[in-house]
Coordinates of C-alpha atoms (C1' of nucleotides) in Angstrom, one line a residue:
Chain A
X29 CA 147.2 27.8 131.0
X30 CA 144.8 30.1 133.1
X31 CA 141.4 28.3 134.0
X32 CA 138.9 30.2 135.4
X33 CA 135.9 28.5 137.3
X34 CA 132.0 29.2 136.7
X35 CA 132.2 31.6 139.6
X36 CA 134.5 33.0 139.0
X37 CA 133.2 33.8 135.4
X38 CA 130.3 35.3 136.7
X39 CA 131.8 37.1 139.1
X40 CA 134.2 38.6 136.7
X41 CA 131.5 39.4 134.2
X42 CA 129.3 41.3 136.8
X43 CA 132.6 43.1 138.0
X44 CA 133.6 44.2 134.6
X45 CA 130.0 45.3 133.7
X46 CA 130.0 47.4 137.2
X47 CA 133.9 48.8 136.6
X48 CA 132.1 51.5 135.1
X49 CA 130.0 53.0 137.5
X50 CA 132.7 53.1 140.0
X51 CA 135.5 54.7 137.5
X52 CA 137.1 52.6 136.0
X53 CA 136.0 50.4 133.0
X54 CA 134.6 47.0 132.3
X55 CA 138.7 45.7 131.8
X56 CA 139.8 46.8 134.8
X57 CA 136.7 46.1 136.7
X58 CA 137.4 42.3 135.2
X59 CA 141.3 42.3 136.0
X60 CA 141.0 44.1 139.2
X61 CA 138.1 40.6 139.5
X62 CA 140.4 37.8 138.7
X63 CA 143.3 38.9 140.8
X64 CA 141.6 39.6 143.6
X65 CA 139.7 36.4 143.7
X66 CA 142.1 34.4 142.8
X67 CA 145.4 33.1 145.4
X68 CA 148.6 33.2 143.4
X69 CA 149.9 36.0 142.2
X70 CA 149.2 36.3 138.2
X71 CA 151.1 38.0 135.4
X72 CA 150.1 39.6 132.5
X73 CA 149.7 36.5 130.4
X74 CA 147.7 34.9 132.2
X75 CA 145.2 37.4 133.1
X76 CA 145.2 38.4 129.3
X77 CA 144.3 35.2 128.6
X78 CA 141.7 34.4 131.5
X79 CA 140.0 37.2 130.1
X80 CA 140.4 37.0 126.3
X81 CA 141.8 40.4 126.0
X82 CA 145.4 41.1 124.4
X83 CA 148.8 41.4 126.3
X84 CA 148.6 45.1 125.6
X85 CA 145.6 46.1 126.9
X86 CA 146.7 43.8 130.0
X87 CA 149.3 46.0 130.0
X88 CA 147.5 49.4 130.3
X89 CA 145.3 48.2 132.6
X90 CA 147.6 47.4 135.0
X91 CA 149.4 50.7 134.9
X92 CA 146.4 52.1 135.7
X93 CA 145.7 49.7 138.3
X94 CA 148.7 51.0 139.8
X95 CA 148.1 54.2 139.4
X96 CA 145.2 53.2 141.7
X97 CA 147.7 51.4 144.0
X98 CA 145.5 48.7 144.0
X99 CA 147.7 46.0 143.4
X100 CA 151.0 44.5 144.5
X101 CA 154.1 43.4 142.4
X102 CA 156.0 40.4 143.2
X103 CA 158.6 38.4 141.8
X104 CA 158.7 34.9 141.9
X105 CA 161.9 33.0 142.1
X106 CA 163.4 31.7 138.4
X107 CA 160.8 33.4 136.8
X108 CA 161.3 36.6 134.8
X109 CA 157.9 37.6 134.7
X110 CA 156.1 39.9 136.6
X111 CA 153.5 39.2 139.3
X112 CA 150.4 41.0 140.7
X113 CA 148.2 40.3 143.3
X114 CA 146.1 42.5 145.4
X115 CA 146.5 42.8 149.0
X116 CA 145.2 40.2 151.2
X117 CA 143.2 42.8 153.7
X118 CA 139.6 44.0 152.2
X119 CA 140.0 46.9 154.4
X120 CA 143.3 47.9 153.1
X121 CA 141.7 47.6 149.5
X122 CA 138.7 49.5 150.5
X123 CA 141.1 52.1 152.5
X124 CA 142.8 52.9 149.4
X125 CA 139.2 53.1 147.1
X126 CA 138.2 55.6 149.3
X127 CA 141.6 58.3 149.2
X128 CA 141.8 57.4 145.3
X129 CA 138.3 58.2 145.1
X130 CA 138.7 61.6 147.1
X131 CA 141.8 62.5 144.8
X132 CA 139.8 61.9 142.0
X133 CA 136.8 63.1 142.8
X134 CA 136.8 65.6 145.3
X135 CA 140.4 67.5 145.2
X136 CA 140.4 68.7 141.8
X137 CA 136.9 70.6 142.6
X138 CA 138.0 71.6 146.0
X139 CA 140.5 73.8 144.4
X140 CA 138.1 75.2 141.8
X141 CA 135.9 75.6 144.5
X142 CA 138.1 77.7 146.4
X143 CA 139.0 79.7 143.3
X144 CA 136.4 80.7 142.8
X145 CA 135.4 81.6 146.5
X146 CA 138.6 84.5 145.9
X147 CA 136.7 86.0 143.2
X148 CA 134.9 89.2 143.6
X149 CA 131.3 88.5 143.5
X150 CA 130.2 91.2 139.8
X151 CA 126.6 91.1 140.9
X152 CA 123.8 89.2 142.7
X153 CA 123.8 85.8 141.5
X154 CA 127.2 86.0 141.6
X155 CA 126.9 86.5 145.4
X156 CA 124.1 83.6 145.4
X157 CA 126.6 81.3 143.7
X158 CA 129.6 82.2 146.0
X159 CA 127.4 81.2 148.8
X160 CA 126.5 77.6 147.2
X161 CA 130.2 77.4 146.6
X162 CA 130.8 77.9 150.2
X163 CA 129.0 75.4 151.2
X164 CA 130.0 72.7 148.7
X165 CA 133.3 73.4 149.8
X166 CA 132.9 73.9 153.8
X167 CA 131.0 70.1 152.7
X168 CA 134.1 68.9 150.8
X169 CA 137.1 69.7 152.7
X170 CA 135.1 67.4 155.9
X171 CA 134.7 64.8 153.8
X172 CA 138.3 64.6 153.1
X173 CA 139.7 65.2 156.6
X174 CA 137.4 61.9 157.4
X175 CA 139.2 60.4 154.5
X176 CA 142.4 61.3 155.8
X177 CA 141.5 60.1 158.8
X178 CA 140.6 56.8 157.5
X179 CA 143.9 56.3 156.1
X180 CA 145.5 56.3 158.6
X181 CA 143.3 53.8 160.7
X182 CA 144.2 50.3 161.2
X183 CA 141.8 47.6 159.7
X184 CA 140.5 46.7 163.1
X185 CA 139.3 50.4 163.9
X186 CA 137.9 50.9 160.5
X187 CA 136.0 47.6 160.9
X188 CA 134.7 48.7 164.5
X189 CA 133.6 52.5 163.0
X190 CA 132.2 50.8 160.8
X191 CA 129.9 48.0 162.9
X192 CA 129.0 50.8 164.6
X193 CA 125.9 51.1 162.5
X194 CA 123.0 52.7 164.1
X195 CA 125.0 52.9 167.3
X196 CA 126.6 56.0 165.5
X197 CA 123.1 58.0 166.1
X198 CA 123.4 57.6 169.9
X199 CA 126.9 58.4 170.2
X200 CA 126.8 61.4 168.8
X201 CA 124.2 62.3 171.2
X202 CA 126.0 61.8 174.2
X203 CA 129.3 62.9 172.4
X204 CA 129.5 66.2 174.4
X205 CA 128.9 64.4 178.0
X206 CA 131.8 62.1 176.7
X207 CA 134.9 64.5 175.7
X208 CA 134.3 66.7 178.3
X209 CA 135.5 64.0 181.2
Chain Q
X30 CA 117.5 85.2 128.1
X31 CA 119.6 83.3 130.0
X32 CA 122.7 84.8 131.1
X33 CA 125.5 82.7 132.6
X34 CA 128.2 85.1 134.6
X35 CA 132.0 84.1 134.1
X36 CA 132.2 82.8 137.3
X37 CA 129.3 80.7 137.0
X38 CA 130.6 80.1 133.7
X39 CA 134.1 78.9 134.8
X40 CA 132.6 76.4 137.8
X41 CA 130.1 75.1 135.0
X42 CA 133.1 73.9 133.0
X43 CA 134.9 72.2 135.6
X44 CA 131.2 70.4 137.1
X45 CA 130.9 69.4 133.5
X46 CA 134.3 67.4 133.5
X47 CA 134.2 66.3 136.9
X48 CA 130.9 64.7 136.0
X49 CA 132.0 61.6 134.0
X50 CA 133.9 60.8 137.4
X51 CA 131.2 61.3 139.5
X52 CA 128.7 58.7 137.8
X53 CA 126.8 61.3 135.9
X54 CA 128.3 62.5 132.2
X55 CA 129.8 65.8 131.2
X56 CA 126.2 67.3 129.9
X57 CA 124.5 66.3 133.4
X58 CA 127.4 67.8 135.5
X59 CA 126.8 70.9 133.5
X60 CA 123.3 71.1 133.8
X61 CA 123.3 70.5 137.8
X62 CA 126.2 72.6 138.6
X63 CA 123.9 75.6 136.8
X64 CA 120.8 74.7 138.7
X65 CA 122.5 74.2 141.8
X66 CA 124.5 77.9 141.3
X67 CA 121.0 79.2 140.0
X68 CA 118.8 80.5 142.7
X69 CA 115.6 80.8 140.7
X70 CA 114.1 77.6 139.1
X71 CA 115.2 76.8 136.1
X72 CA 113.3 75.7 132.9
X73 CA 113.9 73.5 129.6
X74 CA 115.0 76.0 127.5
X75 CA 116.9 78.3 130.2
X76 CA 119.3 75.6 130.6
X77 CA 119.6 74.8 127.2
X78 CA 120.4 78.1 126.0
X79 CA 123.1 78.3 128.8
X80 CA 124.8 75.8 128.1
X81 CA 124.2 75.8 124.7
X82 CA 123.2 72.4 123.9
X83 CA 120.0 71.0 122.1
X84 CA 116.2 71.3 123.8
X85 CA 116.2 67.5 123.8
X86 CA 119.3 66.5 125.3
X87 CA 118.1 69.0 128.5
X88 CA 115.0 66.6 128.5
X89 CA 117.2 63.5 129.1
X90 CA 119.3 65.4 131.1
X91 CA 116.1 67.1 133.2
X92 CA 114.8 63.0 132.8
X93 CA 117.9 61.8 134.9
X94 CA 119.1 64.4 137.2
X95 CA 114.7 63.2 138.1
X96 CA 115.8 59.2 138.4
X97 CA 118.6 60.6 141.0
X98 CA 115.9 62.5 142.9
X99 CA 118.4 65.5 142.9
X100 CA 116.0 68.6 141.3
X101 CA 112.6 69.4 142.4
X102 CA 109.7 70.6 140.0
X103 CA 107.9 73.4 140.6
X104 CA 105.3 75.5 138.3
X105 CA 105.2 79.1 138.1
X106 CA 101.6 80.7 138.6
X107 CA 101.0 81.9 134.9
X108 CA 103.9 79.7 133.1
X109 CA 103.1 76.9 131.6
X110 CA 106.6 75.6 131.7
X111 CA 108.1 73.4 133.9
X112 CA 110.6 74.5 136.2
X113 CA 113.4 72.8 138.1
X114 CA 115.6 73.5 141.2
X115 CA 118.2 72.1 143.5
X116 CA 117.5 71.4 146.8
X117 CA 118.0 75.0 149.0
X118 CA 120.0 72.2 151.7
X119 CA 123.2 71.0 150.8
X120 CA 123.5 68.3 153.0
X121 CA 120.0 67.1 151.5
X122 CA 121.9 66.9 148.1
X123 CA 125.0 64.8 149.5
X124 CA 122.8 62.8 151.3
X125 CA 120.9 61.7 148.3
X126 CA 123.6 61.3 146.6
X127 CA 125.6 59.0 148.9
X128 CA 121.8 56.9 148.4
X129 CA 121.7 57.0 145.1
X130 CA 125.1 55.7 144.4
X131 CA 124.8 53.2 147.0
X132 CA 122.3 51.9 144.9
X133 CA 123.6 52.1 141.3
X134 CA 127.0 51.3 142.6
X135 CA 126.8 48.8 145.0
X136 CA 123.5 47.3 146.2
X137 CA 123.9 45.3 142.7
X138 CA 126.7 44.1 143.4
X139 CA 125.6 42.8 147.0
X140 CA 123.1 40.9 145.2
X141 CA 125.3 38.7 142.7
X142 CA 128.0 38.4 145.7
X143 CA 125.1 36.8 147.8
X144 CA 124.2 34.5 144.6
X145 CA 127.9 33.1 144.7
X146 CA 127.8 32.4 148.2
X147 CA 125.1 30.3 147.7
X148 CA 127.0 28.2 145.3
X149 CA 129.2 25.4 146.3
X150 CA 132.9 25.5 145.8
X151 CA 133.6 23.0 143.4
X152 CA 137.7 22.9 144.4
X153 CA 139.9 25.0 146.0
X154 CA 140.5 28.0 144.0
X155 CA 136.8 28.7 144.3
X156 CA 137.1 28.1 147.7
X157 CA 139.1 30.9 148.4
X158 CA 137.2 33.1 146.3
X159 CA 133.8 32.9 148.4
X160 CA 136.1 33.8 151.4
X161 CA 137.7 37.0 149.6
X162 CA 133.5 37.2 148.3
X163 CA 132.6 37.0 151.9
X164 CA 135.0 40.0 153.0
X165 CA 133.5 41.8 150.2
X166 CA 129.6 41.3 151.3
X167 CA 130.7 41.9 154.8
X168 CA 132.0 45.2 154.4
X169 CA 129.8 46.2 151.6
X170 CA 126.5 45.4 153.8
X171 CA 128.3 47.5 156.3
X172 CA 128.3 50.3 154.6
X173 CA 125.1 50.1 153.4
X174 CA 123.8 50.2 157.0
X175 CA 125.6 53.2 157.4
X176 CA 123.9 54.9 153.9
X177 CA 120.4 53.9 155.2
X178 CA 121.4 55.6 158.6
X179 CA 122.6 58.4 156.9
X180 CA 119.4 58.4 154.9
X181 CA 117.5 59.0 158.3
X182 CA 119.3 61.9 159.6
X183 CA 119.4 65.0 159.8
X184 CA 121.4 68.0 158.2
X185 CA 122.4 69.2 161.4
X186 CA 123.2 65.8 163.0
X187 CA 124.8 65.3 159.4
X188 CA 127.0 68.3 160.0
X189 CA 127.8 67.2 163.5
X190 CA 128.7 64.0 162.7
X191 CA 131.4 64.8 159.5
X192 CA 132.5 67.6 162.4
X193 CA 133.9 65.6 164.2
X194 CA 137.2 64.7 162.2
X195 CA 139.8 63.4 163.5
X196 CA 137.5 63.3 166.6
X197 CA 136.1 60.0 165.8
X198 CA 139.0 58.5 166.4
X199 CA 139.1 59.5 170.2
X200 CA 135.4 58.3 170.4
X201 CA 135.5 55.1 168.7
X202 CA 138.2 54.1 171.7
X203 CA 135.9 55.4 174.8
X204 CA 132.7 54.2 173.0
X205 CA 132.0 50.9 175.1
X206 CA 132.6 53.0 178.2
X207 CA 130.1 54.7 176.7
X208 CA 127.1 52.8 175.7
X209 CA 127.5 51.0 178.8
X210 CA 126.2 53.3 181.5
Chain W
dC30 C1' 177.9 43.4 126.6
dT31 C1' 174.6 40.7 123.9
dG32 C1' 170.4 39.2 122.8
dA33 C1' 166.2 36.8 124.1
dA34 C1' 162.4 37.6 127.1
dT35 C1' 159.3 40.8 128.7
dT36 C1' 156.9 45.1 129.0
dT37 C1' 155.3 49.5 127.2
dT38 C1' 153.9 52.6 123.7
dC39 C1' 151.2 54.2 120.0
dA40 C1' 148.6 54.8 115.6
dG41 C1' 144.8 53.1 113.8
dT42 C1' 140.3 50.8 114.4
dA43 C1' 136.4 49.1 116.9
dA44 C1' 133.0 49.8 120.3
dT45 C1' 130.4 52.6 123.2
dT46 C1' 128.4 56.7 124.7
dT47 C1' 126.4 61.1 123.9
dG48 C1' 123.9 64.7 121.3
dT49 C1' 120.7 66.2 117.6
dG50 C1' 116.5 67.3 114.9
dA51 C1' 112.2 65.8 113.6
dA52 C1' 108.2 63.6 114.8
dA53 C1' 105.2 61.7 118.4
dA54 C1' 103.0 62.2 122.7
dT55 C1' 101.3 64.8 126.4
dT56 C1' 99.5 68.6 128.8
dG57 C1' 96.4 72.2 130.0
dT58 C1' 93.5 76.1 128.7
dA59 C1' 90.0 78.4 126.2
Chain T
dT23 C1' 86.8 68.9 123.2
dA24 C1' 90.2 71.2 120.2
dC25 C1' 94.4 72.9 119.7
dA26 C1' 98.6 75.3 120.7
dA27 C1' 102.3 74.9 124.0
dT28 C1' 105.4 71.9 125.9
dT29 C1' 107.8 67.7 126.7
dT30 C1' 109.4 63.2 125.3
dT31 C1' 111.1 59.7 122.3
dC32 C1' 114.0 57.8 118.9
dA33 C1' 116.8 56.9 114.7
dC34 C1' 120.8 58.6 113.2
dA35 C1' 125.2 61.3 113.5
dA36 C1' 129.0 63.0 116.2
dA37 C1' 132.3 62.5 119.7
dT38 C1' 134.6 59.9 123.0
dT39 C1' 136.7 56.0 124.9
dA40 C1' 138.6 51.4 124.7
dC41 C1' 141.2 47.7 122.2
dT42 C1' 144.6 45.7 119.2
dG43 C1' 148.8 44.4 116.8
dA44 C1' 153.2 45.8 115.6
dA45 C1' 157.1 48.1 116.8
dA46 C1' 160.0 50.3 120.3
dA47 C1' 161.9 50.2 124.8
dT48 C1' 163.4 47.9 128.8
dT49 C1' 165.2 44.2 131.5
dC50 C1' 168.2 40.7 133.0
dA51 C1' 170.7 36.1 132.5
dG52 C1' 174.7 34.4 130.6

DNA sequence: CTGAATTTTCAGTAATTTGTGAAAATTGTA
DNA sequence: TACAATTTTCACAAATTACTGAAAATTCAG
């Protein structure tokens, strides 16, 4: 039997009602919810009943939730079932929103993008285009080599990038002085 | 008469599927991805014929792409029509952008994680939730920071700042030498 | 190997979202 | 101010997306 506190109610309803606006869907906005707030490690039972939805659509949801690498299987001793949880480091979650994001969002366009930067221009607002498309992509591809380079930074660096703030303004302004020691 | 070149043509497909995943819907990917390629203002009924969908689905289109502050109205001396354009800047569209999703996507969601801190733990299980709920605000306020500093800057400090890459890196490690002198 | 436990798939249905045309509201000019 | 041009709204229809139960597939303990 799964019981699920008040708050955690509400926070599963407000994360299922926002799992849309960041690509997902209300489900998986509420499973990704419960496991990450709660401890143990759950299987699909139990998160299809926390949330009143059926074993199947537990099911799809956590394939996609893989698909997301989002969450972690486990095993648990004497116990057939299988076991999710989500990993234990918000950083390592948030790393992982970010480069699924990009691969979502960004790749796919990056390549029409570059398409059609190949074409030949037929006639002015073709040219006019091509140069928007230039910079949407010139735009792009720097927003995923900072993604790349966020995957591949430990949580303690991400964390100081990011407490950085509006120290970020000044550093950039004495960025030149700096490298060039 | 409206014409829409193939290449425009082709890049207004793919905007129009990559919109669901970008927040927006098919019709309103469409729709900006032919204003943004369009160097002369656009109005109502040019867009609708281009894309070929109804005069009052533009206006909720036009209505939205508004609420996101992404087009700009202008008149024409003579024309009683509205007209509509992208910002000339790209950096001025992703910086709205990165705003206006901070707002629909997370500054919500900052809010009801603030309401169940405020609430007290009833046993353990909820107990570890306002910590995995405290992570979360953390590093969400965080990166709101960084979206209202971002908000504040310029294109070209934009430009330098997403320049630097793999850069950052090498600057986050000398940055208290830095600030200190 | 067998078969019970568990997970996945999938066709059909339910729910949600998006698009349309007609009518209402607004705008601006004569 | 009157009225034609233009934009917006909204009830309904169309299209898309999400959910379910039943059946198929897989897994693993004995």
């Amino acid at each position: 039997m799964m019981k699920i506190t008040p708050m955690t109610q509400s926070l599963v309803l407000h994360f299922g009602e926002m799992g849309s606006r960041w690509g997902l869907n209300r489900t998986l906005g509420q499973m990704y919810a419960v496991i990450v707030l709660t401890e143990a490690p759950l299987n699909a039972d139990q998160i299809s009943e926390a949330l009143q939805i059926s074993r199947s659509n537990v099911s799809m949801g956590l394939k996609e939730l893989k698909s997301w690498n989002l969450i972690k299987l486990q095993h648990i001793p004497g116990d057939r079932k299988e076991y999710f949880s989500a990993p234990s480091d918000i950083w390592e979650i948030a790393r992982t929103l970010v480069v699924e994001r990009r691969k979502r969002e960004l790749d796919p366009t990056l390549s029409t993008l570059r398409d059609a930067l190949m074409e030949q221009p037929s006639n002015e607002s073709d040219e006019y285009a091509q140069v928007r498309v230039q910079q949407m992509h010139d735009l792009m591809e720097m927003v995923t080599l900072w993604t790349t380079e966020m995957q591949g930074m430990s949580s303690e660096k991400l964390s100081a990038l990011l407490k950085l703030g509006e120290g970020i303004s000044k550093i950039l302004d004495v960025k030149d002085k700096l490298l060039l020691r």
